[in-house]
CSV table of C-alpha atoms in Angstrom, one decimal:
chain,number,residue,atom,x,y,z
A,628,MET,CA,0.0,0.0,0.0
A,629,LYS,CA,1.2,3.5,-0.8
A,630,TYR,CA,1.2,6.4,1.7
A,631,VAL,CA,2.0,10.1,1.5
A,632,ALA,CA,3.8,11.4,4.5
A,633,MET,CA,3.7,15.2,4.8
A,634,ILE,CA,5.6,17.7,7.0
A,635,TYR,CA,4.1,21.1,7.6
A,636,GLY,CA,6.0,24.4,8.2
A,637,ASN,CA,5.7,28.1,8.3
A,638,GLN,CA,8.0,31.0,7.5
A,639,ALA,CA,8.4,32.0,11.2
A,640,LYS,CA,9.6,28.4,12.0
A,641,TRP,CA,12.1,28.4,9.1
A,642,ASP,CA,13.3,31.9,10.0
A,643,SER,CA,13.9,30.9,13.7
A,644,PHE,CA,15.9,27.8,12.7
A,645,PRO,CA,19.6,28.7,13.2
A,646,ALA,CA,21.5,28.9,9.9
A,647,GLU,CA,24.4,26.9,11.3
A,648,ALA,CA,22.0,24.0,12.1
A,649,TRP,CA,20.8,23.5,8.5
A,650,PRO,CA,23.7,21.4,7.2
A,651,GLU,CA,23.2,18.9,10.0
A,652,ALA,CA,19.4,18.8,9.6
A,653,ILE,CA,19.8,18.3,5.9
A,654,ALA,CA,22.4,15.5,6.4
A,655,LYS,CA,20.0,13.7,8.8
A,656,GLN,CA,17.2,14.0,6.3
A,657,GLU,CA,19.4,12.7,3.4
A,658,ALA,CA,20.4,9.7,5.6
A,659,PHE,CA,16.8,9.0,6.3
A,660,ASN,CA,16.0,9.2,2.5
A,661,ALA,CA,18.9,6.9,1.6
A,662,LYS,CA,17.9,4.3,4.3
A,663,TYR,CA,14.4,4.0,3.0
A,664,ARG,CA,15.3,4.2,-0.7
A,665,GLU,CA,17.6,1.3,-0.1
A,666,SER,CA,14.8,-0.7,1.5
A,667,GLY,CA,12.5,0.1,-1.4
A,668,GLU,CA,9.9,1.8,0.8
A,669,LEU,CA,10.7,5.4,-0.1
A,670,LEU,CA,9.6,6.1,-3.7
A,671,GLY,CA,10.3,9.8,-3.6
A,672,ALA,CA,11.0,12.7,-1.2
A,673,TYR,CA,10.1,16.2,-2.3
A,674,GLY,CA,10.9,19.5,-0.5
A,675,LEU,CA,8.7,22.3,-1.6
A,676,ALA,CA,9.7,25.9,-2.3
A,677,ASP,CA,8.7,28.7,0.1
A,678,ALA,CA,5.0,29.4,0.2
A,679,ALA,CA,5.7,32.9,-1.3
A,680,ASP,CA,6.7,31.1,-4.5
A,681,ALA,CA,3.5,29.0,-4.8
A,682,GLN,CA,0.8,29.9,-7.3
A,683,LEU,CA,-2.9,29.2,-7.8
A,684,VAL,CA,-4.0,28.1,-11.2
A,685,ARG,CA,-7.6,28.1,-12.3
A,686,ARG,CA,-9.2,27.8,-15.7
A,687,ARG,CA,-11.4,30.5,-17.1
A,688,ASP,CA,-12.9,30.3,-20.6
A,689,GLY,CA,-10.5,27.5,-21.4
A,690,ALA,CA,-7.3,29.4,-20.4
A,691,PRO,CA,-5.2,29.3,-17.3
A,692,VAL,CA,-5.6,32.1,-14.8
A,693,VAL,CA,-2.6,32.3,-12.4
A,694,THR,CA,-2.4,34.2,-9.2
A,695,ASP,CA,0.5,34.5,-6.7
A,696,GLY,CA,0.8,32.5,-3.5
A,697,PRO,CA,-1.4,30.0,-2.0
A,698,TYR,CA,-4.8,30.9,-0.6
A,699,LEU,CA,-4.3,29.8,3.0
A,700,GLU,CA,-6.4,30.5,6.1
A,701,THR,CA,-3.4,29.5,8.2
A,702,LYS,CA,0.3,30.2,8.2
A,703,GLU,CA,1.1,26.5,8.0
A,704,TYR,CA,1.8,25.0,4.6
A,705,ILE,CA,3.1,21.7,3.3
A,706,ALA,CA,6.9,21.9,3.4
A,707,SER,CA,7.7,18.5,2.0
A,708,PHE,CA,6.1,15.2,1.2
A,709,TYR,CA,7.3,11.6,0.8
A,710,MET,CA,5.7,8.8,-1.2
A,711,LEU,CA,6.0,5.5,0.7
A,712,ASP,CA,5.3,2.0,-0.4
A,713,CYS,CA,4.9,-0.2,2.7
A,714,ALA,CA,3.6,-3.7,3.5
A,715,SER,CA,1.4,-2.3,6.3
A,716,LEU,CA,0.0,0.8,7.9
A,717,GLU,CA,2.1,0.0,11.0
A,718,ARG,CA,5.3,0.0,8.8
A,719,ALA,CA,4.3,3.3,7.3
A,720,GLN,CA,3.8,4.7,10.8
A,721,GLU,CA,7.3,3.4,11.9
A,722,ILE,CA,8.9,5.1,8.9
A,723,ALA,CA,7.0,8.4,9.5
A,724,ALA,CA,8.1,8.3,13.2
A,725,ASP,CA,11.7,7.8,12.1
A,726,MET,CA,11.8,11.1,10.2
A,727,PRO,CA,14.4,13.4,11.7
A,728,PHE,CA,11.9,16.1,12.8
A,729,ALA,CA,9.2,13.7,14.0
A,730,ASP,CA,10.3,14.3,17.6
A,731,THR,CA,9.3,18.0,17.4
A,732,ASP,CA,6.8,18.2,14.5
A,733,PRO,CA,4.0,15.8,13.6
A,734,VAL,CA,4.1,13.9,10.3
A,735,GLU,CA,0.8,13.6,8.5
A,736,LEU,CA,0.3,10.2,7.0
A,737,TRP,CA,-2.3,9.6,4.3
A,738,PRO,CA,-3.1,6.2,2.6
A,739,VAL,CA,-3.2,6.4,-1.2
A,740,PRO,CA,-5.9,3.9,-2.1
A,741,HIS,CA,-6.1,4.9,-5.8
A,742,GLU,CA,-3.3,5.2,-8.4
A,743,SER,CA,-3.4,5.9,-12.1
A,744,PRO,CA,-0.6,3.7,-13.6
A,745,ALA,CA,2.2,5.7,-15.3
A,746,ASP,CA,2.7,3.1,-18.0
A,747,VAL,CA,-0.8,3.2,-19.5
């Protein structure tokens, strides 16, 4: 079964993180990624750009209409997401709990019950 694990953030949180701590934090995340890529359970890990770089796209009269930034009622936004392929929900929970920031920030875990095959 596939699962999406998501980590949320906000600009104040990133701004308060000491610049000298980033290299170690990124190294821990890369070690996590390598560990679960090797096991075959991590299909992809994606860090998203700052929320200020996000755009909303709608269609009007058949053409795209683009506006800056996400429309959020909260300051929290998805900072990164991971696609997991695990034998069980319990295994997905173990992997999510092993994420480097899981001791300070929750990881949202969503089952992915439907998939459109890429090779069709």
